[in-house]
Amino acid sequence: MAAAGNQRVIVVGGGLAGLAATVRIAESGLAVDLFSVVPVKRSHSVCAQGGINACNEVARQQGYSEYEHFDETIYGGDFLADQHPVLEMANWAPKIIDLLDRMGVPFNRTSEGYRDLRLFGGSLFKRTHFAGATTGQQLIYALDEQTRRYESEGKVTKYEFWEFLWPVIEDGRAVGIVAQDMRTMQIRAFRADAVVMATGGCGLVYGKSTNSIICTGAAAARCYQAGVHYGNPEMIQVHPTAIPGADKLRLMSESARGEGGRVWVPRKKGDMRAPRDIPDAERYYFLEERYPKYGNIVPRDIATREIFSICVDDGLGVSGENQVYLDLTHRDPDYLKRKLEGILEIYEKFAGEDPYRNPMKIFPAVHYSMGGLWTTFTPGSYNPAQARHKHKSGSPAPIDAKVGQGMQLGAINNAMTNIEGLYAFGEVNFAYHGANRLGANALLSCLFDGLFCGVSVANYVRNAAPSKAPAESLPAAAYERVTQQEEAKVKNLLSTVNQGNYDEKTNAYVIHRELGVEMTTACTVVKSDARLRQCQSKLGELKGRYANVKLGDAAGWTNQSLSFARAVGDMLLVADAIALGSLERKESRGAHYRTDYKDRDDANFMKTTLASLKPETRDVSVQFVPIDASLILPEARTYGKVAADATSAAKQPVAAGV
Amino acid sequence: MATKHTDFPNHFLLRRLHSLTGVVPTGIFLITHLLTNSSVAWGNLDSRAKEYGHPGVATFQHEVNFIHSIPYLLIVEVFGLWLPIAFHSILGFYYALSGKSNVSAYAYQDNWRYTLQRISGYLGILFIFYHIATLRWGWTFLIPGGTQWDHNYAASTLAMALQGGGDGMTAAGLAVSAFYFIGVSLLVFHFANGLWTAAITWGITISVPAQKRWGVMCAGLGVALMAMAWASVIGYARLDVTAARQTEQRMLDGKSKPASSADNPAQTSSALPAR
Amino acid sequence: MIATISANPTHATPPTKLGRKVRFRIKRCEGPGKPSTWNTYTVTIDQKGANVISCLQQIAANPVTVEGTRTTPVVWDSGCLEEVCGACTMVINGKVRQSCSALIDHLAPNEGDEISLEPMSKFPVIRDLSVDRQRMFHNLARLKAWVPIDGTYALGGGPKESPEAQETRYALSTCMTCGCCLEACPQFNLETDASKWDSSFVGAQAISQARLFNMHETGKELAPARLDALMGPGGVSDCGNSQNCVKVCPKHIPLTESIAAVGRAVTLHAITKFFRG
């Protein structure tokens, strides 16, 4: 029955991480069942615009190295990431670019035909590869094509429009999932020897964000409820530049700044002149003035906070509203069209203004979740006796970029959660980005997980899982139990239909809207003890109302309200974890900024926030666990800011050579 | 790797032959046919033809005489013309069934031409059938006035077919002329537009500018053909049958026209051929 | 180039009149084989930048028709909401497009204006505005729309490529499988029987993808197989040259050029095969 040929892996989520895992695992000879709530080609990865980072020959000959990429990522993440995995990711990056290139990704080219590069936040070297302004779309299409190829060869089975409901865990080991067909509404269990969660971020917890409508975080929340730890929930990246909108906040890629975009506001408060009528002297290029070295390409959290503060604290927002100019009008339109057409078209389409001639109006928006399901790893062979100081930019790297120095290739616990056989790849895990993700590192981490940690999954299934009870031979009871649990949930929700009239208090859409507003105000750019406690009580109120949620649709066919209402319950739990993590982390680090604890506190908080749910009370608890910081010593993260206030000036010299 | 070789040649070959037969020989024939027929108009420019009376009629007769001098004419007609046209028509009829016009929602110029291409194809088949049946195969019961076309009296019998007889335009004749006018116009459009799409189908014009340039050329050809078509139909619908007959008779007899009395219709009206 | 973008009048957003009421006439259907009905809802536009999606979200929260009847929430597909995923495609005021980029200020600038929403007609309706576009993905497999690489191991980089070639490929590669080109194509018809998909017209989307992969140095290897498929029933020669595809394509992909290019490729392929056997 359980012959080697019957070993299966379930991959949940068909974004870049899920597809990379699918391809890698299928290639190793294991059957893959791929689950996605949308056709995988429509996953949220399509929204990544700017590019993908990797050391390359040009940068290398200018003094750049994989090691420096590693260093930048750690520094950019404000020393919260476990360091060994990041080293391995940076070392692998060039291989990933080569592979994508072979898959046919139309990377932009130099006139001689080599891959072109652009400058991106957090680096002084051009190390970002890009395909027009829709790099994420191009990457996921390449993986989608390879997946389709394996699908047509019978190695991969796709379950599109299937929603993951719960992991099946038997004896502490993941042995399958329960999922629901979103059309027929059938709920059934699927067996597997390992399960890979690659379900992305949780932007919808914030109502409007730059995320796709499918990024509820519900799948991760369900694993979390089933006992998986959640790491650094409070680390939510707010992207500095987004286009305000009624249904979502659309990303204006960092590449707009990378290609010379300048951020400014009128120096005079309430200046209502058209932007082109405001002379240069009367424009406040606040990022350039405050960060002369990096200027407009400071990392995201810094740009976000500066834009937020210029509008909210200084009241200098354009037209008195919460918005600043992102100006590309000084660049040659043909150049812009070639490099940025895709994103500028989005602006034109949704804002109704021509960005080639008028500065764009932008404001920060929730963008990425650095936190996520907590995962483990086996450190690689590079273990210096003592952690080194921050790498001097452009100086020779202390080590080469050989495979296995950061993480041990194929070790079965790489990217595995605290549940054996349950892996988390891509944005859904908490690894690599620490307290803040560098631009163009997200696509990289997704692909790295899929390709590098995919080997771990295959090894686990081959070498470790069969020594226990292979999924195929397990008794059906474990699967039936979870199926029944989920069926009961659905029955319960459906039974609320037609119980009384429309009531805002118990309407899932209204609860979600209020959740979004609350989380955006309390848990994004600036946080404080008082506001977070207020947020917690609001969440308590929302959870109370959700307990009586009423559905508007009893249909047994394509019932979207059911899926949505169910997800709102999960989002509320993620929100809980975010709020508690934010409250307990009494420091400021990366994307997490506390007005009452403005400084980084390495002694107490250079640790992972580990959130877990008490199954009985469904209450969240957090603890802080040590991180792997054995490679680089922490250092103040200033990006060479011109000291404006005494505290930061006194505390450390400007980070040398960043 | 490619396993479905069984149906490929038929489908592709038929599609391409359908495209090809629209251009060669059908399209080429259309050009010469319209050129010949419109000689009733442009023949007036030929001073040599004046010697027989109506120069247009004379030129046309001259052209018709040439065609009828072609050896094995029937075989040429059947294999070079009727079969290709039938092939193009039958396949086109079938292919067009697979499309569903949507100009109401997508009122683009190209889409209108797509729709018109199919309408003109259907009406064109009807017209060609009527045209050949009545004038070539002699199904005179379909012609008001029952004229039998005679290649020795090419212009006059054609005019009679269009006019509903030899005594000037009748109401029924007007209907036939209108049918000719519409039918010929649609076929000219069908050919010019088909020539444009054929270049895309065969991959001759790929870029949008190339398609545009070729489009202008096809439109130019279409306008020229349309001018010939209209000149022909209007020319024969308005042709003085008696005068034409005199001219033809002289040509048949090998005589030049007498100096003065060519324009007197009464003189020769009784000389119309018996059916 | 730039001037043409800004000269397009549809890009000039009229000022938002907040608080105005807009009517939505929506074609509803409970499931495959069920009859279609129309419901009309009123939505108050209370935010700048409102689009069809934000209005559908408002309707979903409280679906009461103009007659005061409470209905089920309208079902529709959506994803990225920035016109790169293709999910939210539907027929809006009679024309196919993405609903996320359908701004209310353009469609219904005044109080009481009406917007009609229908599901795409060339794909089987799942429910309300949601349709099943599996056939498009099926067609990608039919044409082997991928680069046949030797696995994902590190084997060095891909082929060098001129910027011009990259630009052409990139343009083709932005296709998000939304189906606008197929909805507007008079030659592409609804086919609920999946067993007939392989002999039904593939349409511009798949033809253009075949061209994309035939252009790639490694993707070329499968060109003969792709061209064979495109010479069969439902292949490129079933195109009727209405050229609607290129006009409704939200990504401005040169679909008609792709069709012509593939037309040339199959012509040459047929000749080659004829003489080579």
mmCIF file of N, CA, C and O in Angstrom, chain A residues 175-243:
data_model
loop_
_atom_site.group_PDB
_atom_site.id
_atom_site.type_symbol
_atom_site.label_atom_id
_atom_site.label_comp_id
_atom_site.label_asym_id
_atom_site.label_seq_id
_atom_site.Cartn_x
_atom_site.Cartn_y
_atom_site.Cartn_z
ATOM 1 N N VAL A 175 -0.123 14.910 8.654
ATOM 2 C CA VAL A 175 -0.332 13.761 7.759
ATOM 3 C C VAL A 175 -1.383 14.066 6.692
ATOM 4 O O VAL A 175 -1.850 13.169 6.005
ATOM 5 N N GLY A 176 -1.733 15.321 6.560
ATOM 6 C CA GLY A 176 -2.696 15.666 5.521
ATOM 7 C C GLY A 176 -3.417 16.957 5.870
ATOM 8 O O GLY A 176 -3.030 17.668 6.806
ATOM 9 N N ILE A 177 -4.430 17.251 5.104
ATOM 10 C CA ILE A 177 -5.214 18.464 5.352
ATOM 11 C C ILE A 177 -6.692 18.158 5.104
ATOM 12 O O ILE A 177 -7.044 17.156 4.468
ATOM 13 N N VAL A 178 -7.522 19.047 5.605
ATOM 14 C CA VAL A 178 -8.929 19.037 5.217
ATOM 15 C C VAL A 178 -9.165 20.319 4.440
ATOM 16 O O VAL A 178 -8.700 21.398 4.833
ATOM 17 N N ALA A 179 -9.843 20.180 3.320
ATOM 18 C CA ALA A 179 -10.061 21.340 2.463
ATOM 19 C C ALA A 179 -11.485 21.325 1.945
ATOM 20 O O ALA A 179 -12.182 20.299 2.003
ATOM 21 N N GLN A 180 -11.902 22.470 1.445
ATOM 22 C CA GLN A 180 -13.264 22.593 0.932
ATOM 23 C C GLN A 180 -13.247 23.096 -0.507
ATOM 24 O O GLN A 180 -12.563 24.072 -0.821
ATOM 25 N N ASP A 181 -13.991 22.416 -1.344
ATOM 26 C CA ASP A 181 -14.172 22.857 -2.723
ATOM 27 C C ASP A 181 -15.064 24.095 -2.695
ATOM 28 O O ASP A 181 -16.208 24.033 -2.253
ATOM 29 N N MET A 182 -14.539 25.212 -3.141
ATOM 30 C CA MET A 182 -15.275 26.462 -3.018
ATOM 31 C C MET A 182 -16.446 26.556 -3.980
ATOM 32 O O MET A 182 -17.237 27.497 -3.923
ATOM 33 N N ARG A 183 -16.569 25.591 -4.883
ATOM 34 C CA ARG A 183 -17.725 25.594 -5.785
ATOM 35 C C ARG A 183 -18.797 24.635 -5.281
ATOM 36 O O ARG A 183 -19.922 25.035 -5.024
ATOM 37 N N THR A 184 -18.426 23.374 -5.125
ATOM 38 C CA THR A 184 -19.430 22.396 -4.678
ATOM 39 C C THR A 184 -19.636 22.464 -3.171
ATOM 40 O O THR A 184 -20.587 21.891 -2.653
ATOM 41 N N MET A 185 -18.721 23.120 -2.458
ATOM 42 C CA MET A 185 -18.730 23.241 -1.007
ATOM 43 C C MET A 185 -18.461 21.908 -0.314
ATOM 44 O O MET A 185 -18.657 21.780 0.892
ATOM 45 N N GLN A 186 -18.009 20.924 -1.072
ATOM 46 C CA GLN A 186 -17.662 19.636 -0.479
ATOM 47 C C GLN A 186 -16.438 19.782 0.435
ATOM 48 O O GLN A 186 -15.470 20.454 0.075
ATOM 49 N N ILE A 187 -16.516 19.163 1.593
ATOM 50 C CA ILE A 187 -15.379 19.175 2.512
ATOM 51 C C ILE A 187 -14.791 17.772 2.543
ATOM 52 O O ILE A 187 -15.525 16.802 2.719
ATOM 53 N N ARG A 188 -13.499 17.663 2.327
ATOM 54 C CA ARG A 188 -12.906 16.332 2.406
ATOM 55 C C ARG A 188 -11.447 16.385 2.854
ATOM 56 O O ARG A 188 -10.805 17.444 2.814
ATOM 57 N N ALA A 189 -10.977 15.246 3.295
ATOM 58 C CA ALA A 189 -9.605 15.159 3.793
ATOM 59 C C ALA A 189 -8.694 14.636 2.691
ATOM 60 O O ALA A 189 -9.115 13.871 1.823
ATOM 61 N N PHE A 190 -7.455 15.085 2.724
ATOM 62 C CA PHE A 190 -6.440 14.612 1.778
ATOM 63 C C PHE A 190 -5.250 14.129 2.591
ATOM 64 O O PHE A 190 -4.809 14.802 3.507
ATOM 65 N N ARG A 191 -4.764 12.960 2.223
ATOM 66 C CA ARG A 191 -3.622 12.401 2.945
ATOM 67 C C ARG A 191 -2.319 12.862 2.310
ATOM 68 O O ARG A 191 -2.248 13.080 1.102
ATOM 69 N N ALA A 192 -1.306 12.994 3.147
ATOM 70 C CA ALA A 192 0.021 13.326 2.626
ATOM 71 C C ALA A 192 1.081 12.978 3.648
ATOM 72 O O ALA A 192 0.787 12.870 4.849
ATOM 73 N N ASP A 193 2.304 12.808 3.185
ATOM 74 C CA ASP A 193 3.405 12.518 4.089
ATOM 75 C C ASP A 193 4.054 13.782 4.604
ATOM 76 O O ASP A 193 4.803 13.752 5.566
ATOM 77 N N ALA A 194 3.778 14.887 3.925
ATOM 78 C CA ALA A 194 4.244 16.183 4.421
ATOM 79 C C ALA A 194 3.320 17.258 3.853
ATOM 80 O O ALA A 194 2.728 17.076 2.787
ATOM 81 N N VAL A 195 3.208 18.340 4.579
ATOM 82 C CA VAL A 195 2.362 19.451 4.133
ATOM 83 C C VAL A 195 3.203 20.716 4.122
ATOM 84 O O VAL A 195 3.891 21.019 5.096
ATOM 85 N N VAL A 196 3.167 21.423 2.995
ATOM 86 C CA VAL A 196 3.886 22.693 2.894
ATOM 87 C C VAL A 196 2.861 23.814 2.845
ATOM 88 O O VAL A 196 2.026 23.859 1.939
ATOM 89 N N MET A 197 2.912 24.688 3.821
ATOM 90 C CA MET A 197 2.046 25.861 3.788
ATOM 91 C C MET A 197 2.802 26.975 3.059
ATOM 92 O O MET A 197 3.921 27.317 3.433
ATOM 93 N N ALA A 198 2.187 27.516 2.033
ATOM 94 C CA ALA A 198 2.818 28.622 1.296
ATOM 95 C C ALA A 198 1.707 29.605 0.963
ATOM 96 O O ALA A 198 1.417 29.871 -0.185
ATOM 97 N N THR A 199 1.060 30.077 2.021
ATOM 98 C CA THR A 199 -0.209 30.781 1.843
ATOM 99 C C THR A 199 -0.098 32.291 1.990
ATOM 100 O O THR A 199 -1.109 32.978 2.040
ATOM 101 N N GLY A 200 1.131 32.806 2.072
ATOM 102 C CA GLY A 200 1.307 34.245 1.982
ATOM 103 C C GLY A 200 0.953 35.005 3.251
ATOM 104 O O GLY A 200 0.857 34.441 4.335
ATOM 105 N N GLY A 201 0.759 36.300 3.078
ATOM 106 C CA GLY A 201 0.605 37.213 4.202
ATOM 107 C C GLY A 201 -0.829 37.402 4.645
ATOM 108 O O GLY A 201 -1.744 36.703 4.216
ATOM 109 N N CYS A 202 -0.999 38.379 5.523
ATOM 110 C CA CYS A 202 -2.293 38.565 6.177
ATOM 111 C C CYS A 202 -2.776 40.001 6.061
ATOM 112 O O CYS A 202 -3.374 40.542 6.985
ATOM 113 N N GLY A 203 -2.517 40.635 4.933
ATOM 114 C CA GLY A 203 -2.848 42.048 4.750
ATOM 115 C C GLY A 203 -4.296 42.391 5.029
ATOM 116 O O GLY A 203 -4.616 43.499 5.463
ATOM 117 N N LEU A 204 -5.198 41.437 4.787
ATOM 118 C CA LEU A 204 -6.613 41.749 4.943
ATOM 119 C C LEU A 204 -7.021 41.982 6.402
ATOM 120 O O LEU A 204 -8.083 42.529 6.667
ATOM 121 N N VAL A 205 -6.131 41.574 7.325
ATOM 122 C CA VAL A 205 -6.394 41.882 8.724
ATOM 123 C C VAL A 205 -6.477 43.405 8.893
ATOM 124 O O VAL A 205 -7.167 43.909 9.774
ATOM 125 N N TYR A 206 -5.798 44.104 8.022
ATOM 126 C CA TYR A 206 -5.788 45.568 8.062
ATOM 127 C C TYR A 206 -6.842 46.183 7.140
ATOM 128 O O TYR A 206 -6.772 47.355 6.809
ATOM 129 N N GLY A 207 -7.791 45.376 6.727
ATOM 130 C CA GLY A 207 -8.825 45.893 5.831
ATOM 131 C C GLY A 207 -8.220 46.220 4.491
ATOM 132 O O GLY A 207 -7.946 45.335 3.679
ATOM 133 N N LYS A 208 -7.939 47.497 4.285
ATOM 134 C CA LYS A 208 -7.313 47.891 3.030
ATOM 135 C C LYS A 208 -5.798 47.856 3.180
ATOM 136 O O LYS A 208 -5.241 48.430 4.105
ATOM 137 N N SER A 209 -5.123 47.182 2.242
ATOM 138 C CA SER A 209 -3.667 47.140 2.244
ATOM 139 C C SER A 209 -3.244 47.020 0.791
ATOM 140 O O SER A 209 -4.066 47.137 -0.107
ATOM 141 N N THR A 210 -1.956 46.747 0.571
ATOM 142 C CA THR A 210 -1.535 46.540 -0.818
ATOM 143 C C THR A 210 -1.744 45.084 -1.227
ATOM 144 O O THR A 210 -1.486 44.715 -2.357
ATOM 145 N N ASN A 211 -2.219 44.265 -0.296
ATOM 146 C CA ASN A 211 -2.371 42.837 -0.564
ATOM 147 C C ASN A 211 -3.586 42.547 -1.446
ATOM 148 O O ASN A 211 -4.516 43.343 -1.529
ATOM 149 N N SER A 212 -3.557 41.368 -2.045
ATOM 150 C CA SER A 212 -4.714 40.902 -2.801
ATOM 151 C C SER A 212 -5.830 40.543 -1.830
ATOM 152 O O SER A 212 -5.585 40.291 -0.647
ATOM 153 N N ILE A 213 -7.022 40.478 -2.378
ATOM 154 C CA ILE A 213 -8.211 40.212 -1.570
ATOM 155 C C ILE A 213 -8.155 38.819 -0.924
ATOM 156 O O ILE A 213 -8.868 38.529 0.022
ATOM 157 N N ILE A 214 -7.274 37.976 -1.464
ATOM 158 C CA ILE A 214 -7.194 36.607 -0.946
ATOM 159 C C ILE A 214 -6.222 36.482 0.225
ATOM 160 O O ILE A 214 -6.147 35.426 0.845
ATOM 161 N N CYS A 215 -5.476 37.558 0.539
ATOM 162 C CA CYS A 215 -4.445 37.475 1.572
ATOM 163 C C CYS A 215 -5.051 37.709 2.948
ATOM 164 O O CYS A 215 -4.783 38.717 3.602
ATOM 165 N N THR A 216 -5.876 36.760 3.374
ATOM 166 C CA THR A 216 -6.549 36.914 4.659
ATOM 167 C C THR A 216 -5.677 36.445 5.810
ATOM 168 O O THR A 216 -5.938 36.789 6.954
ATOM 169 N N GLY A 217 -4.697 35.619 5.513
ATOM 170 C CA GLY A 217 -3.906 35.019 6.580
ATOM 171 C C GLY A 217 -4.646 33.891 7.274
ATOM 172 O O GLY A 217 -4.172 33.341 8.277
ATOM 173 N N ALA A 218 -5.820 33.534 6.746
ATOM 174 C CA ALA A 218 -6.658 32.536 7.421
ATOM 175 C C ALA A 218 -5.978 31.176 7.479
ATOM 176 O O ALA A 218 -6.037 30.495 8.510
ATOM 177 N N ALA A 219 -5.319 30.785 6.403
ATOM 178 C CA ALA A 219 -4.694 29.459 6.381
ATOM 179 C C ALA A 219 -3.628 29.364 7.460
ATOM 180 O O ALA A 219 -3.563 28.380 8.211
ATOM 181 N N ALA A 220 -2.807 30.407 7.582
ATOM 182 C CA ALA A 220 -1.776 30.411 8.620
ATOM 183 C C ALA A 220 -2.441 30.401 9.989
ATOM 184 O O ALA A 220 -2.005 29.699 10.912
ATOM 185 N N ALA A 221 -3.517 31.187 10.114
ATOM 186 C CA ALA A 221 -4.212 31.264 11.403
ATOM 187 C C ALA A 221 -4.771 29.901 11.800
ATOM 188 O O ALA A 221 -4.833 29.565 12.980
ATOM 189 N N ARG A 222 -5.189 29.112 10.830
ATOM 190 C CA ARG A 222 -5.746 27.794 11.143
ATOM 191 C C ARG A 222 -4.651 26.851 11.633
ATOM 192 O O ARG A 222 -4.873 26.055 12.540
ATOM 193 N N CYS A 223 -3.469 26.964 11.035
ATOM 194 C CA CYS A 223 -2.348 26.162 11.531
ATOM 195 C C CYS A 223 -1.990 26.600 12.941
ATOM 196 O O CYS A 223 -1.709 25.777 13.814
ATOM 197 N N TYR A 224 -2.009 27.899 13.135
ATOM 198 C CA TYR A 224 -1.701 28.487 14.444
ATOM 199 C C TYR A 224 -2.699 27.964 15.486
ATOM 200 O O TYR A 224 -2.332 27.571 16.588
ATOM 201 N N GLN A 225 -3.964 27.883 15.105
ATOM 202 C CA GLN A 225 -4.967 27.343 16.029
ATOM 203 C C GLN A 225 -4.743 25.848 16.271
ATOM 204 O O GLN A 225 -5.119 25.321 17.307
ATOM 205 N N ALA A 226 -4.156 25.207 15.267
ATOM 206 C CA ALA A 226 -3.912 23.765 15.424
ATOM 207 C C ALA A 226 -2.608 23.491 16.158
ATOM 208 O O ALA A 226 -2.186 22.347 16.270
ATOM 209 N N GLY A 227 -1.937 24.558 16.610
ATOM 210 C CA GLY A 227 -0.769 24.348 17.452
ATOM 211 C C GLY A 227 0.558 24.825 16.889
ATOM 212 O O GLY A 227 1.594 24.667 17.532
ATOM 213 N N VAL A 228 0.571 25.395 15.709
ATOM 214 C CA VAL A 228 1.826 25.908 15.147
ATOM 215 C C VAL A 228 2.137 27.260 15.785
ATOM 216 O O VAL A 228 1.236 28.090 15.946
ATOM 217 N N HIS A 229 3.390 27.469 16.137
ATOM 218 C CA HIS A 229 3.774 28.769 16.702
ATOM 219 C C HIS A 229 3.799 29.831 15.612
ATOM 220 O O HIS A 229 4.053 29.537 14.446
ATOM 221 N N TYR A 230 3.548 31.048 16.056
ATOM 222 C CA TYR A 230 3.544 32.174 15.123
ATOM 223 C C TYR A 230 4.661 33.110 15.567
ATOM 224 O O TYR A 230 4.708 33.521 16.725
ATOM 225 N N GLY A 231 5.570 33.418 14.664
ATOM 226 C CA GLY A 231 6.732 34.233 15.024
ATOM 227 C C GLY A 231 6.578 35.692 14.617
ATOM 228 O O GLY A 231 6.112 35.992 13.519
ATOM 229 N N ASN A 232 6.991 36.576 15.470
ATOM 230 C CA ASN A 232 7.033 38.019 15.198
ATOM 231 C C ASN A 232 5.761 38.577 14.545
ATOM 232 O O ASN A 232 5.838 39.285 13.539
ATOM 233 N N PRO A 233 4.597 38.275 15.093
ATOM 234 C CA PRO A 233 3.364 38.746 14.439
ATOM 235 C C PRO A 233 3.323 40.265 14.294
ATOM 236 O O PRO A 233 2.711 40.784 13.355
ATOM 237 N N GLU A 234 3.990 40.962 15.231
ATOM 238 C CA GLU A 234 3.887 42.435 15.221
ATOM 239 C C GLU A 234 4.710 43.081 14.101
ATOM 240 O O GLU A 234 4.608 44.270 13.875
ATOM 241 N N MET A 235 5.511 42.275 13.416
ATOM 242 C CA MET A 235 6.366 42.860 12.380
ATOM 243 C C MET A 235 5.611 42.930 11.048
ATOM 244 O O MET A 235 5.632 41.991 10.258
ATOM 245 N N ILE A 236 4.919 44.012 10.888
ATOM 246 C CA ILE A 236 4.120 44.240 9.685
ATOM 247 C C ILE A 236 4.752 45.401 8.932
ATOM 248 O O ILE A 236 4.913 46.493 9.476
ATOM 249 N N GLN A 237 5.147 45.128 7.702
ATOM 250 C CA GLN A 237 5.771 46.210 6.947
ATOM 251 C C GLN A 237 4.728 47.124 6.315
ATOM 252 O O GLN A 237 3.772 46.656 5.688
ATOM 253 N N VAL A 238 4.946 48.401 6.549
ATOM 254 C CA VAL A 238 4.089 49.386 5.905
ATOM 255 C C VAL A 238 4.896 49.959 4.754
ATOM 256 O O VAL A 238 5.997 50.461 4.950
ATOM 257 N N HIS A 239 4.389 49.818 3.554
ATOM 258 C CA HIS A 239 5.135 50.318 2.397
ATOM 259 C C HIS A 239 4.963 51.826 2.323
ATOM 260 O O HIS A 239 3.852 52.328 2.454
ATOM 261 N N PRO A 240 6.067 52.531 2.122
ATOM 262 C CA PRO A 240 5.956 53.995 2.180
ATOM 263 C C PRO A 240 5.098 54.593 1.065
ATOM 264 O O PRO A 240 4.481 55.631 1.264
ATOM 265 N N THR A 241 5.089 53.921 -0.078
ATOM 266 C CA THR A 241 4.431 54.594 -1.199
ATOM 267 C C THR A 241 3.315 53.738 -1.779
ATOM 268 O O THR A 241 3.552 52.749 -2.448
ATOM 269 N N ALA A 242 2.079 54.133 -1.506
ATOM 270 C CA ALA A 242 0.926 53.458 -2.086
ATOM 271 C C ALA A 242 -0.077 54.497 -2.560
ATOM 272 O O ALA A 242 -0.095 55.638 -2.071
ATOM 273 N N ILE A 243 -0.889 54.089 -3.508
ATOM 274 C CA ILE A 243 -1.905 54.985 -4.053
ATOM 275 C C ILE A 243 -3.189 54.757 -3.263
ATOM 276 O O ILE A 243 -3.711 53.644 -3.262
#
